[in-house]
XYZ file of C-alpha atoms in Angstrom:
85
model
C -81.509 -2.532 30.284
C -78.495 -0.492 29.272
C -78.209 2.805 27.439
C -80.035 2.482 24.090
C -78.576 5.606 22.464
C -76.752 4.930 19.185
C -72.986 4.972 19.125
C -71.465 7.931 17.275
C -70.485 6.935 13.766
C -66.988 7.356 12.404
C -65.819 8.189 8.908
C -65.272 5.220 6.620
C -62.237 5.253 4.301
C -61.900 2.846 1.394
C -58.836 2.172 -0.736
C -60.124 2.188 -4.306
C -56.718 2.114 -6.039
C -53.078 2.029 -4.996
C -52.453 5.354 -3.245
C -56.051 6.566 -3.529
C -58.677 6.555 -0.762
C -62.213 7.941 -0.625
C -64.019 8.835 2.577
C -67.662 8.819 3.576
C -69.637 9.428 6.735
C -73.180 8.175 7.231
C -73.435 7.681 3.470
C -72.229 11.180 2.533
C -69.049 11.730 0.530
C -66.320 13.432 2.610
C -63.500 13.752 0.120
C -60.456 11.813 -0.955
C -56.703 11.536 -0.556
C -54.174 10.808 -3.261
C -50.497 9.860 -2.926
C -48.308 12.196 -4.974
C -45.180 11.263 -6.935
C -42.984 12.681 -4.136
C -44.684 10.417 -1.561
C -46.812 13.126 0.077
C -50.523 12.522 0.584
C -52.715 15.290 -0.859
C -56.119 15.672 0.783
C -59.207 16.993 -1.031
C -62.612 17.933 0.327
C -65.955 16.828 -1.127
C -65.793 19.627 -3.730
C -62.295 18.468 -4.853
C -60.606 21.512 -3.279
C -57.119 20.773 -1.954
C -57.000 20.740 1.845
C -53.235 20.165 2.133
C -50.290 17.813 1.714
C -49.375 15.435 4.521
C -46.553 13.038 5.365
C -48.854 10.034 5.894
C -52.316 8.968 4.846
C -53.730 8.983 8.380
C -52.993 12.695 8.782
C -54.477 13.385 5.355
C -57.657 11.496 6.294
C -57.894 13.422 9.562
C -57.524 16.717 7.672
C -60.411 15.877 5.334
C -62.607 14.912 8.279
C -61.634 18.035 10.253
C -62.222 20.318 7.248
C -65.745 18.920 6.967
C -66.473 19.467 10.663
C -65.045 22.991 10.669
C -66.892 23.849 7.445
C -70.175 22.646 8.901
C -69.666 24.908 11.925
C -68.340 27.969 10.065
C -70.846 28.906 7.351
C -68.874 29.389 4.159
C -65.401 29.632 5.659
C -62.939 27.554 3.671
C -60.537 25.505 5.776
C -56.996 24.765 4.679
C -54.211 22.869 6.406
C -50.876 21.325 5.611
C -48.724 22.690 2.818
C -50.718 22.450 -0.401
C -49.448 24.645 -3.155
């Protein structure tokens, strides 16, 4: 038989409204991204803190996921990226 170890899971992003996505990972809320009036994508963590503004939604999603991973490894250190104001 082959390797029976589970495959690593990936974040799941769902479009819940035009320009608005929410992310989860293994059933836990990651955060969300929201398209701004100027076309930028603003990323927010699970506590609704702005992570940054990004040119496309894929980069915004990656920033939310990365902020979670960094936060989990850096007890209490807030992570920011992009150009949120």
